Amino acid sequence: MNAVVSGVILSIAVFAADSKAMTVSDPKNLMPTLAGYFQASSFATTMACPQTASFEAIDARCSLRCTDVFCMSRCDTARDFEKRFDVHIDECSDDKFNIFSDTGLRIEVSQQDFVDSGSTWLLPLLKGFGFYLQPDLGDIELTGVKSESVKLIEAGRIRTISAVVVDADIVQGVGLSRHRMWVMLTPDLDGVRQIVAFAIGDKSYSDPLYKLRGLVLPKITH
Amino acid sequence: MAAMSSRFGFLSGLVSAAIGLLVGTATEVIAATGPLTNAEMTVKIETLKTALEGFRTIGEIDKILMDDKSPQANPDVKRMLDETDCKKALVLPDENPPLQAGDIKVPIMSLEVSGAGCPMTYKTYISGTQIDGGFDGKLYLSYKAQSDEARALGDIDEIVYDGTLKASSIKKPQGQGGGVEFDFTFAVTGHSTALGNFTGSSGFDGKMVVNVTPDPGGGMPMIGMDGGMTEKRIVDFFEAPGGGLKGDLRRTMTFVGLAPSVVHTLDGQEITSKQYDSLSALMNPPGIGKLGGPGTSVPPLKCGVEVYRKGDLSLAAAEALLAAGSWPKIAPLKSVSAASDTMSLNNGAFNGYSYNAKFTPDPQFLRVDVEICKGLACDTASRAFLLDEGKAYADAVGDFTVLSRCEMPPAAGPVR
C-alpha cells in the first residue's frame, strides 16, 4: 500500500506529432530499479548524435478495446515497409535530441527525460506510445522490472547481452481491465539501440512492434 | 534454487505446451470452419486469445507455490493464496528423483491448495514409476476460481487437465546410436466466461532414433535418423457464441535419413506447411508460440559451406572477395549445402582431415558450425544467419579457410 501511496505520477507531455500523449505512472516506484541496471552516464555520451540502427517488426500497431471483464487487442501485421526499417537519432542540441523511425515514429527526448528514465529513453517512448495504439490515449502503468539474458546476432556472431524487461499495463476507460505490454532495454548497447524491443501483450507470445535486427527473443520467459 | 527453477521450468513448459496446443487449435478451427471475413476472423481470434489468457493464472499459481519469493509472482494471486482459509500441501521436485528416459526428465511433484473459504482451489501432480529404460507417468491439474476476485483474474474460471506421460529409451549396440519413444497426451475440460464450456485434447507421440553406422575402413561413421512424431490438437468450444468452434489439427513428422518429411492436416484434409504456420502464427500461445522471427514467414534460405586450403585462399583474400560481393573462382576442397529450415549434419574426410558441418535451424536464425580435425585436434568456426537476409562470411579454421553463406531464394513470379 505504501508503494502505491508514494507512487510517482510522471509528467505528461506530447511528443509524437501524429499521436496524442499517453500518461505514464509508476505506482510501484520501479524507476529506481530500472536505473540500477544502467550506469549513470552523460546524455551526450550515451546518445551520440547522429546515429542509425536497423530494426524490424512483426506487427505495426494495435487496436485496443476493453469490457469490464476482459480486454481485446487486434494488431495489424506490419506492411512491407514497416517490417524492416531504420531508426535514427538526429536533430540534436545540448539538452535534447529526436528519435525518428522510417515508419513515422518521432520522439523528442530531453536531458531531464533521460535522467528521469534512469539514463535511458524509456519514458519518452512510453509517452509517445500512442503512435502504436488505437485509440491513442490512456495511461501506461509500470508493473514490473526484471533482468534476463538474450542473444544478439551481429555480423554472423552470436553473443549474449544483458536485458532489462519493463512490464506495464495499458489502462484505458475506467480501467477495470488492462492490456499488458513490455519493453526490453539493454545496458550493453548505447543510443538508439538501448531499447531493443517492445510489444503489446504478454512477452511469451506477443509479436514485437519494434525489435533490433539480430535480437533473438527468448521463447519462454515465465 | 537453480536446479529447482530448471525443473519447474519443465513443468511450466509441459503445462504450457498442453495449453498452447489447445489455444492454437482454437485459432485454426475458426479459420477453417466459418465463412468469416478476415476482419471477423481476426476479431474472433482476438476474443479467444484474450479469453484464454486466463490460463496464465495457472502458471502464476505454480510459480508462487514453487518459489513464493519469486519477484515475478502476480501479487494478487499470491495474496489470495496466502489467505488463512487456504490450506497448502506441497511435494516439491527436490524431494524425489525425476522420471527419466534418455534425455527426457520429468519431475515427481504435487501441489495442492484447498479450503472452502479459499478464493481458489488448485491441484497438480506428476506421478509415475520408472520402468526399464523409461517411465510410465501421469499429469493431472485442476483449477477452480471460488471467489469473484479469483474469477476476475482471467476468463477461464475452471479447468482440468488429465494426461499420460510415457517414455522409453530405445537401446542399440554400443556406438550405433539410440533413441527414445514417447507418448504425452492430455484431455482438457473447462469453462470460459466468454465462450462457455469446452473440451479438448492434445498431445504428441512418436519416436526418434539416431542410427550410427561405423565405417569399416575406420573413417567417419554414417549418421541417419528414423522415426517421427505426430502432434494432435483437438478442441471443442461447444457453447461458444454462434454455435461452437471445433477442429482437429495435426502435424506428422517422419524422419528418413536426416531429412524430415512433414504432413499437415486440418480436419483430416492436408494443408500446406505455410498454411499450418500461418494458422498457428495467428495466435502465439503461452510457452510455445513463436516470438516473431521475421524468417518464419519467408521461404528458407539456401545455405552452404565451402572449405579451401589456406594456401589457395587466405582469410584476408576471402574477406576481400566477400566485401566486393564476389566469390572465389577456384574449386573448394569440400562443399556442403542445406536449406535454412532443415537440420543437417554433414561429415566426411579429405587429405587426412575429417570434417563436420552442422546446420541447426532455430525459429529466428540458422546456426552453422564447422569442425575440421586432424586426429583428435580440431578447429572450429560458428556463424549465425538471420532468416530473411543473404550473407556470407569467411573464417580461418586451422589450415583452411571456410566460407559460409546463405542466399535468399529467387523471387517467386506472379500467381496466375
XYZ file of C-alpha atoms in Angstrom:
638
model
C 0.000 0.000 0.000
C 2.827 2.404 0.854
C 4.294 1.862 -2.549
C 1.010 2.805 -4.127
C 0.525 5.850 -1.946
C 4.025 7.064 -2.561
C 3.969 6.116 -6.203
C 5.341 8.537 -8.668
C 2.975 10.002 -11.189
C 5.144 11.130 -14.014
C 4.510 14.197 -16.042
C 2.522 14.332 -19.228
C 3.945 15.582 -22.468
C 3.153 15.458 -26.127
C 5.974 14.174 -28.284
C 4.684 12.224 -31.214
C 3.454 14.608 -33.824
C 0.666 12.357 -35.040
C -0.479 10.885 -31.758
C -1.848 12.118 -28.511
C 0.194 11.618 -25.386
C -0.007 8.730 -23.030
C 0.470 9.340 -19.339
C 2.935 7.160 -17.537
C 2.559 6.168 -13.912
C 4.851 4.225 -11.654
C 2.814 3.242 -8.592
C 5.334 0.629 -7.508
C 8.209 3.100 -7.794
C 10.088 0.871 -10.233
C 12.142 3.536 -11.981
C 14.966 3.417 -9.396
C 15.181 -0.332 -10.007
C 15.480 0.247 -13.732
C 18.076 2.952 -13.185
C 20.099 0.488 -11.134
C 20.752 -1.579 -14.227
C 22.057 1.402 -16.196
C 25.239 3.140 -15.246
C 24.570 6.823 -14.862
C 26.144 8.381 -17.892
C 26.119 11.637 -19.688
C 23.406 12.428 -22.100
C 25.854 13.266 -24.885
C 27.999 10.165 -24.445
C 25.165 7.659 -24.353
C 23.059 9.195 -27.074
C 25.687 10.083 -29.670
C 24.222 12.126 -32.484
C 23.663 11.429 -35.324
C 23.357 7.634 -35.421
C 21.254 4.984 -37.147
C 20.400 1.371 -36.416
C 18.277 -1.256 -38.163
C 15.083 -2.598 -36.643
C 12.208 -4.830 -37.687
C 8.615 -5.516 -36.692
C 6.001 -8.214 -36.956
C 3.048 -6.014 -36.040
C 2.651 -2.340 -36.895
C 0.024 -1.085 -34.450
C -2.796 -2.388 -32.301
C -6.424 -1.520 -31.684
C -7.453 -1.942 -28.073
C -10.884 -2.470 -26.583
C -11.820 -3.403 -23.040
C -15.004 -4.546 -21.397
C -15.357 -4.764 -17.648
C -14.302 -8.391 -17.872
C -11.503 -8.534 -20.361
C -9.633 -6.596 -22.987
C -9.222 -7.359 -26.650
C -6.399 -6.271 -28.859
C -6.195 -6.563 -32.602
C -2.803 -5.909 -34.071
C -2.258 -5.197 -37.744
C 0.620 -7.046 -39.326
C 3.369 -4.746 -40.490
C 3.289 -3.865 -44.169
C 6.419 -4.449 -46.198
C 7.931 -1.047 -45.500
C 7.234 -1.488 -41.796
C 8.863 -4.901 -41.482
C 12.421 -3.611 -41.702
C 13.258 -0.012 -41.002
C 15.963 2.253 -39.692
C 15.740 4.332 -36.556
C 17.809 7.498 -36.297
C 18.945 9.908 -33.643
C 19.104 13.326 -35.231
C 18.229 16.991 -34.754
C 20.161 17.175 -31.533
C 21.073 20.079 -29.268
C 22.856 20.322 -25.947
C 19.754 19.443 -23.986
C 17.587 17.332 -26.287
C 17.576 15.007 -29.272
C 14.990 13.442 -31.553
C 14.454 9.826 -32.439
C 12.894 9.152 -35.830
C 11.930 5.896 -37.445
C 11.432 5.384 -41.155
C 7.909 4.273 -40.285
C 6.908 7.650 -38.860
C 7.647 7.446 -35.150
C 9.071 10.647 -33.736
C 10.102 11.056 -30.108
C 11.744 14.062 -28.562
C 13.977 13.266 -25.611
C 15.130 15.992 -23.251
C 18.049 15.721 -20.910
C 15.595 15.713 -17.994
C 13.627 12.835 -19.607
C 16.876 10.935 -19.909
C 17.697 11.455 -16.240
C 14.141 10.614 -15.139
C 14.317 7.394 -17.184
C 17.444 6.176 -15.424
C 19.834 7.150 -18.239
C 17.545 5.646 -20.872
C 14.882 6.976 -23.237
C 12.118 4.739 -21.821
C 9.731 7.390 -20.513
C 9.672 9.453 -23.718
C 8.985 6.261 -25.650
C 6.083 5.351 -23.374
C 4.655 8.850 -23.503
C 4.761 8.644 -27.281
C 3.402 5.109 -27.366
C 0.112 6.337 -28.799
C 1.838 6.039 -32.172
C 1.256 2.306 -31.878
C -2.250 2.374 -30.396
C -5.821 2.953 -31.459
C -7.257 4.762 -29.567
C -4.016 6.568 -28.839
C -4.906 7.634 -25.305
C -4.565 6.129 -21.888
C -2.261 5.511 -19.008
C 0.724 3.197 -19.050
C 1.289 1.823 -15.599
C 4.642 0.206 -14.907
C 4.118 -3.171 -13.227
C 7.485 -4.886 -13.116
C 11.178 -4.785 -13.909
C 13.302 -7.872 -14.322
C 16.586 -8.803 -15.908
C 17.470 -11.640 -18.203
C 19.939 -12.559 -20.906
C 19.186 -12.550 -24.610
C 21.146 -13.403 -27.706
C 22.165 -10.892 -30.320
C 23.436 -11.817 -33.763
C 25.838 -9.289 -35.213
C 27.976 -9.907 -38.297
C 27.229 -13.599 -38.114
C 28.336 -13.956 -34.497
C 26.013 -14.799 -31.627
C 26.661 -13.061 -28.352
C 24.735 -12.840 -25.131
C 23.727 -9.451 -23.796
C 22.023 -8.362 -20.599
C 18.455 -7.257 -20.973
C 16.058 -5.495 -18.646
C 12.366 -6.072 -19.290
C 9.883 -3.482 -18.112
C 6.356 -4.862 -17.909
C 3.471 -2.455 -17.978
C -0.299 -2.288 -18.305
C -2.105 -0.023 -20.727
C -5.174 1.303 -18.959
C -7.995 2.859 -20.932
C -11.501 3.911 -19.935
C -12.477 3.139 -16.382
C -9.530 0.812 -16.109
C -11.269 -2.301 -14.882
C -9.360 -4.325 -17.446
C -5.911 -3.803 -18.773
C -3.718 -4.631 -21.729
C -0.271 -5.889 -20.995
C 2.805 -4.600 -22.754
C 6.544 -4.878 -22.326
C 9.684 -3.023 -23.278
C 13.113 -4.642 -23.380
C 16.194 -2.469 -22.818
C 19.850 -3.322 -22.580
C 22.684 -1.653 -20.692
C 25.137 -3.277 -23.129
C 24.251 -1.062 -26.088
C 24.032 2.695 -26.366
C 21.920 5.203 -28.140
C 19.021 4.171 -30.270
C 19.925 0.509 -29.656
C 19.406 0.923 -25.910
C 15.748 -0.055 -26.349
C 15.869 -3.331 -28.229
C 12.237 -4.455 -28.411
C 8.678 -3.833 -27.291
C 5.211 -5.232 -27.898
C 1.609 -5.195 -26.798
C 0.668 -8.370 -24.967
C 2.477 -10.908 -22.919
C 6.146 -11.368 -23.593
C 5.978 -15.100 -24.147
C 3.846 -14.816 -27.239
C 3.368 -11.255 -28.360
C 4.746 -10.231 -31.719
C 7.054 -7.258 -31.447
C 6.104 -3.849 -32.723
C 9.791 -2.994 -32.684
C 12.857 -5.209 -32.453
C 16.539 -4.647 -33.072
C 17.748 -6.592 -36.105
C 19.583 -9.670 -34.901
C 17.979 -9.751 -31.461
C 16.837 -13.267 -30.623
C 13.894 -13.023 -28.285
C 13.500 -15.822 -25.763
C 10.640 -18.200 -26.405
C 9.597 -18.801 -22.821
C 10.011 -16.219 -20.167
C 7.503 -17.145 -17.499
C 17.495 -22.898 -6.350
C 18.825 -23.094 -9.849
C 18.042 -26.785 -10.070
C 14.567 -26.229 -8.761
C 13.908 -23.467 -11.230
C 15.054 -25.697 -14.009
C 12.671 -28.442 -13.043
C 9.871 -26.023 -12.565
C 10.632 -24.748 -15.990
C 9.957 -28.164 -17.386
C 6.635 -28.398 -15.615
C 5.660 -24.974 -16.740
C 6.675 -25.815 -20.257
C 4.740 -29.030 -20.179
C 1.568 -27.407 -18.976
C 2.082 -24.530 -21.347
C 2.537 -26.939 -24.189
C -0.785 -28.529 -23.426
C -2.385 -25.133 -23.112
C -0.693 -23.976 -26.244
C -1.935 -26.851 -28.282
C -5.433 -26.074 -27.159
C -5.105 -22.403 -27.916
C -3.512 -22.976 -31.270
C -6.231 -25.325 -32.330
C -8.904 -22.874 -31.425
C -7.410 -20.368 -33.819
C -7.157 -22.785 -36.631
C -10.657 -24.036 -36.152
C -12.018 -20.578 -36.632
C -10.013 -20.196 -39.778
C -11.299 -23.457 -41.155
C -14.967 -23.608 -40.354
C -16.870 -20.374 -40.604
C -17.500 -18.365 -43.752
C -15.897 -15.476 -41.982
C -14.283 -12.439 -43.463
C -10.719 -11.781 -42.458
C -11.855 -8.976 -40.192
C -14.447 -11.178 -38.459
C -11.910 -13.940 -38.133
C -9.391 -11.602 -36.553
C -11.911 -10.345 -34.030
C -12.936 -13.886 -33.120
C -9.352 -14.920 -32.782
C -8.615 -11.990 -30.549
C -11.666 -12.858 -28.460
C -10.374 -16.341 -27.921
C -6.837 -15.207 -27.426
C -7.868 -12.801 -24.734
C -10.253 -15.243 -23.148
C -7.606 -17.906 -22.959
C -5.181 -15.545 -21.301
C -6.894 -16.763 -18.158
C -4.682 -19.803 -18.402
C -1.818 -17.675 -17.238
C -3.319 -17.642 -13.778
C -2.449 -21.293 -13.555
C 1.184 -20.581 -14.274
C 1.195 -17.891 -11.619
C -0.067 -20.351 -9.023
C 2.675 -22.834 -9.852
C 5.286 -20.122 -9.708
C 4.189 -18.887 -6.298
C 3.814 -22.303 -4.744
C 7.213 -23.411 -6.010
C 9.003 -20.213 -5.053
C 6.980 -17.723 -3.064
C 9.819 -15.202 -3.221
C 9.669 -15.082 -6.973
C 9.852 -11.418 -7.949
C 7.724 -12.212 -10.985
C 4.822 -13.558 -8.987
C 1.469 -11.915 -9.502
C 0.848 -10.154 -6.148
C -2.921 -10.593 -6.399
C -2.617 -14.341 -6.829
C -0.034 -14.518 -4.058
C -2.250 -12.598 -1.658
C -5.216 -14.853 -2.371
C -3.145 -17.985 -1.892
C -1.855 -16.641 1.416
C -5.326 -16.226 2.898
C -5.774 -18.211 6.077
C -8.615 -20.236 4.597
C -6.225 -21.725 2.035
C -4.555 -24.964 3.017
C -1.434 -25.942 1.113
C 0.124 -29.357 0.656
C 3.306 -29.374 -1.376
C 5.694 -32.075 -2.511
C 8.423 -30.198 -4.367
C 10.541 -31.691 -7.153
C 13.675 -31.732 -4.986
C 12.110 -34.317 -2.746
C 12.117 -37.162 -5.254
C 14.314 -38.217 -8.172
C 12.762 -37.423 -11.558
C 11.358 -39.917 -14.009
C 13.827 -40.363 -16.823
C 14.029 -41.861 -20.304
C 17.112 -40.974 -22.292
C 17.436 -37.193 -22.185
C 13.806 -36.710 -21.132
C 13.369 -35.944 -17.439
C 10.055 -35.405 -15.672
C 9.959 -34.250 -12.036
C 7.809 -36.027 -9.476
C 5.849 -33.444 -7.545
C 2.449 -32.387 -6.289
C 0.990 -29.044 -5.279
C -2.422 -28.571 -3.726
C -4.329 -25.564 -2.443
C -7.726 -26.208 -0.928
C -10.242 -24.901 1.562
C -13.902 -23.963 1.411
C -13.130 -20.300 2.052
C -10.048 -20.155 -0.186
C -10.521 -17.916 -3.266
C -9.398 -20.774 -5.495
C -8.706 -24.467 -5.409
C -5.755 -25.863 -7.241
C -4.234 -29.281 -7.564
C -1.497 -30.524 -9.811
C 0.690 -33.548 -9.687
C 3.071 -35.572 -11.753
C 3.367 -39.144 -10.612
C 4.677 -42.294 -12.141
C 7.025 -45.185 -11.945
C 10.387 -45.793 -13.503
C 10.314 -48.847 -15.727
C 13.111 -50.499 -17.631
C 14.529 -47.836 -19.923
C 11.780 -45.329 -19.307
C 8.795 -44.298 -17.237
C 5.026 -44.563 -17.052
C 3.561 -41.408 -15.581
C 0.529 -39.227 -15.177
C -0.019 -35.477 -15.214
C -3.075 -34.013 -13.552
C -4.086 -30.412 -12.990
C -7.285 -28.836 -11.790
C -8.122 -25.230 -11.041
C -11.333 -23.579 -9.932
C -11.954 -19.954 -9.068
C -14.154 -19.810 -5.955
C -14.435 -16.071 -5.394
C -15.379 -13.132 -7.580
C -11.868 -11.755 -7.169
C -10.335 -15.011 -8.391
C -12.761 -15.153 -11.300
C -11.618 -11.652 -12.272
C -8.044 -12.877 -12.675
C -8.831 -14.356 -16.047
C -11.535 -15.612 -18.304
C -11.015 -19.301 -17.529
C -12.605 -19.994 -14.166
C -12.438 -23.780 -14.166
C -10.189 -26.253 -15.928
C -8.996 -29.831 -15.560
C -6.114 -31.485 -17.387
C -5.721 -35.222 -17.222
C -2.741 -36.588 -19.060
C -0.476 -39.506 -19.641
C 3.297 -39.267 -19.744
C 5.055 -42.323 -21.122
C 8.567 -42.570 -22.493
C 11.036 -45.346 -23.046
C 14.532 -45.315 -24.409
C 15.419 -47.335 -27.484
C 18.700 -49.099 -26.956
C 21.104 -50.075 -29.710
C 24.508 -51.727 -29.567
C 27.317 -49.590 -28.231
C 28.378 -46.952 -30.740
C 25.400 -47.451 -33.034
C 23.133 -44.739 -31.704
C 19.866 -44.938 -29.811
C 16.688 -43.027 -29.272
C 13.512 -42.518 -27.351
C 9.850 -43.371 -27.813
C 7.241 -41.196 -26.154
C 3.511 -40.638 -25.719
C 2.322 -37.476 -23.972
C -1.416 -36.937 -24.300
C -3.773 -34.675 -22.392
C -7.537 -34.358 -22.096
C -8.852 -30.942 -21.109
C -12.223 -29.767 -19.870
C -13.103 -26.341 -18.600
C -15.234 -23.265 -18.602
C -14.623 -19.892 -20.199
C -16.616 -16.859 -19.102
C -16.705 -15.608 -22.666
C -17.181 -18.859 -24.557
C -18.815 -21.315 -22.199
C -17.815 -24.898 -21.622
C -15.120 -26.532 -23.642
C -13.360 -29.840 -24.019
C -10.229 -30.689 -25.866
C -7.313 -32.985 -26.162
C -3.812 -32.517 -27.300
C -0.524 -34.269 -27.252
C 2.287 -35.706 -29.194
C 3.666 -39.169 -29.639
C 6.335 -40.820 -31.680
C 9.901 -41.945 -31.591
C 13.256 -40.579 -32.629
C 16.150 -42.894 -33.333
C 19.683 -41.917 -34.317
C 21.454 -44.606 -36.318
C 25.232 -44.570 -36.390
C 26.822 -46.916 -38.928
C 30.561 -47.375 -38.391
C 32.780 -47.116 -41.464
C 34.555 -50.485 -41.858
C 37.573 -48.612 -43.190
C 37.901 -46.658 -39.978
C 36.643 -43.382 -41.457
C 33.832 -41.192 -40.215
C 30.644 -43.107 -39.399
C 27.420 -42.505 -41.297
C 24.684 -40.867 -39.227
C 20.994 -41.122 -40.004
C 17.647 -40.853 -38.243
C 14.378 -42.677 -38.376
C 11.114 -42.373 -36.543
C 8.822 -39.413 -36.320
C 6.330 -37.547 -34.239
C 2.670 -36.592 -34.514
C 1.205 -33.572 -32.774
C -2.558 -33.651 -32.296
C -4.671 -30.676 -31.356
C -8.392 -31.116 -30.931
C -10.757 -28.677 -29.292
C -14.472 -28.162 -28.985
C -15.843 -24.928 -27.559
C -19.311 -26.327 -27.711
C -21.040 -23.422 -26.005
C -19.249 -20.705 -27.900
C -21.378 -17.907 -29.350
C -22.520 -18.707 -32.854
C -22.694 -22.452 -32.475
C -19.375 -23.546 -31.157
C -15.926 -23.996 -32.555
C -14.438 -27.362 -33.246
C -11.483 -28.735 -35.128
C -8.640 -31.179 -35.411
C -5.182 -30.060 -36.448
C -2.290 -32.474 -36.838
C 1.306 -32.311 -37.880
C 3.100 -35.576 -38.574
C 6.855 -35.585 -38.936
C 8.679 -38.623 -40.275
C 12.429 -38.968 -40.448
C 14.098 -40.766 -43.316
C 17.866 -40.390 -43.173
C 18.399 -36.860 -41.950
C 15.606 -35.139 -43.845
C 12.241 -34.921 -42.070
C 9.062 -35.390 -44.093
C 6.179 -33.421 -42.636
C 2.451 -33.708 -43.361
C -0.049 -31.170 -42.003
C -3.781 -31.763 -41.823
C -6.778 -29.792 -40.678
C -9.898 -31.857 -40.039
C -8.291 -34.693 -41.982
C -7.589 -32.583 -45.042
C -3.983 -31.997 -45.995
C -2.864 -28.405 -45.818
C 0.449 -26.839 -46.704
C 3.135 -26.175 -44.160
C 2.737 -22.497 -44.941
C -0.972 -22.675 -44.159
C -0.183 -24.548 -40.980
C 2.418 -21.988 -39.988
C 0.211 -19.053 -40.801
C -2.713 -20.529 -38.878
C -0.512 -21.253 -35.902
C 1.128 -17.870 -36.109
C -2.178 -16.055 -35.823
C -2.026 -16.537 -32.105
C 1.158 -17.182 -30.223
C 0.173 -19.270 -27.249
C 1.866 -19.118 -23.857
C 5.005 -21.145 -23.730
C 5.341 -22.495 -27.201
C 4.433 -19.697 -29.506
C 6.874 -18.271 -31.954
C 8.208 -14.909 -30.990
C 8.001 -13.323 -34.299
C 11.237 -14.020 -36.081
C 10.653 -12.492 -39.455
C 12.214 -15.504 -41.086
C 9.342 -17.672 -40.022
C 7.218 -16.168 -42.755
C 9.751 -16.126 -45.580
C 10.959 -19.009 -47.741
C 14.029 -20.826 -46.456
C 17.445 -19.564 -47.448
C 19.858 -21.657 -49.480
C 22.918 -22.076 -47.347
C 26.283 -23.709 -47.797
C 29.793 -24.121 -46.502
C 32.943 -24.379 -48.629
C 36.381 -25.381 -47.414
C 39.568 -24.074 -49.102
C 43.208 -24.749 -48.382
C 44.661 -21.671 -46.717
C 47.448 -21.613 -49.274
C 44.893 -21.383 -52.074
C 42.656 -18.807 -50.412
C 43.805 -16.826 -47.411
C 41.367 -15.364 -44.911
C 42.285 -11.853 -45.989
C 41.758 -12.689 -49.655
C 38.429 -14.322 -48.881
C 37.250 -11.344 -46.859
C 38.265 -9.005 -49.672
C 36.317 -11.064 -52.169
C 33.215 -11.123 -49.998
C 33.455 -7.402 -49.327
C 33.473 -6.879 -53.085
C 30.430 -9.094 -53.464
C 32.438 -11.793 -55.244
C 33.034 -15.468 -54.651
C 36.211 -17.498 -55.195
C 36.728 -18.808 -58.727
C 38.757 -21.786 -57.542
C 37.180 -25.095 -56.640
C 36.787 -25.797 -52.916
C 38.156 -28.902 -51.264
C 34.731 -29.609 -49.822
C 31.312 -28.123 -50.355
C 28.074 -28.834 -48.489
C 24.690 -27.165 -48.684
C 21.408 -27.119 -46.803
C 18.191 -25.157 -46.534
C 17.874 -22.808 -43.569
C 14.801 -24.598 -42.215
C 16.302 -28.080 -42.163
C 18.552 -29.656 -39.588
C 21.502 -31.097 -41.464
C 24.635 -32.943 -40.433
C 27.408 -33.494 -42.947
C 30.656 -35.248 -42.317
C 33.458 -36.760 -44.305
C 37.182 -36.827 -44.797
C 39.782 -35.356 -47.130
C 43.590 -35.384 -47.270
C 43.874 -36.927 -43.834
C 41.433 -34.488 -42.242
C 37.882 -35.136 -41.121
C 35.196 -32.507 -41.147
C 31.728 -31.958 -39.742
C 29.349 -29.261 -40.896
C 26.177 -28.857 -38.879
C 23.243 -26.657 -39.898
C 20.921 -26.067 -36.943
C 17.679 -24.187 -37.651
C 16.070 -22.061 -34.979
C 12.783 -20.197 -35.427
C 14.748 -16.965 -35.564
C 18.098 -17.865 -37.153
C 20.245 -20.605 -38.630
C 23.395 -21.671 -36.867
C 26.206 -23.157 -38.919
C 29.032 -24.978 -37.131
C 32.085 -26.284 -38.926
C 34.708 -28.529 -37.358
C 37.871 -29.717 -39.110
C 40.009 -32.266 -37.312
C 43.370 -33.921 -37.788
C 43.283 -36.858 -35.462
C 41.944 -35.576 -32.183
C 42.972 -31.976 -32.776
C 40.050 -29.952 -34.053
C 39.487 -26.367 -35.128
C 36.035 -24.877 -35.327
C 34.053 -21.943 -36.629
C 30.488 -20.942 -35.933
C 28.223 -18.459 -37.680
C 24.598 -17.424 -37.364
C 22.388 -16.231 -40.199
C 19.215 -14.220 -39.933
C 16.484 -15.912 -41.913
C 15.458 -13.011 -44.111
C 18.801 -11.836 -45.362
C 21.565 -13.278 -47.518
C 25.059 -13.003 -46.051
C 28.491 -14.570 -46.458
C 31.355 -14.888 -44.004
C 34.931 -16.136 -44.041
C 36.689 -17.849 -41.156
C 40.136 -19.293 -40.607
C 39.788 -22.883 -39.387
C 43.172 -24.477 -38.784
C 44.936 -24.932 -42.114
C 41.834 -23.951 -44.033
C 39.663 -21.022 -44.942
C 35.973 -21.733 -44.579
C 33.345 -19.693 -46.354
C 29.766 -19.940 -45.189
C 26.885 -18.213 -46.858
C 23.120 -18.082 -47.095
C 21.300 -16.734 -50.107
C 17.755 -15.561 -50.498
C 15.714 -17.848 -52.747
C 14.776 -16.464 -56.158
C 11.710 -14.247 -56.016
C 8.528 -16.065 -56.952
C 6.745 -14.976 -60.093
C 3.221 -13.606 -60.080
C 0.462 -16.062 -59.237
C -1.851 -16.645 -62.175
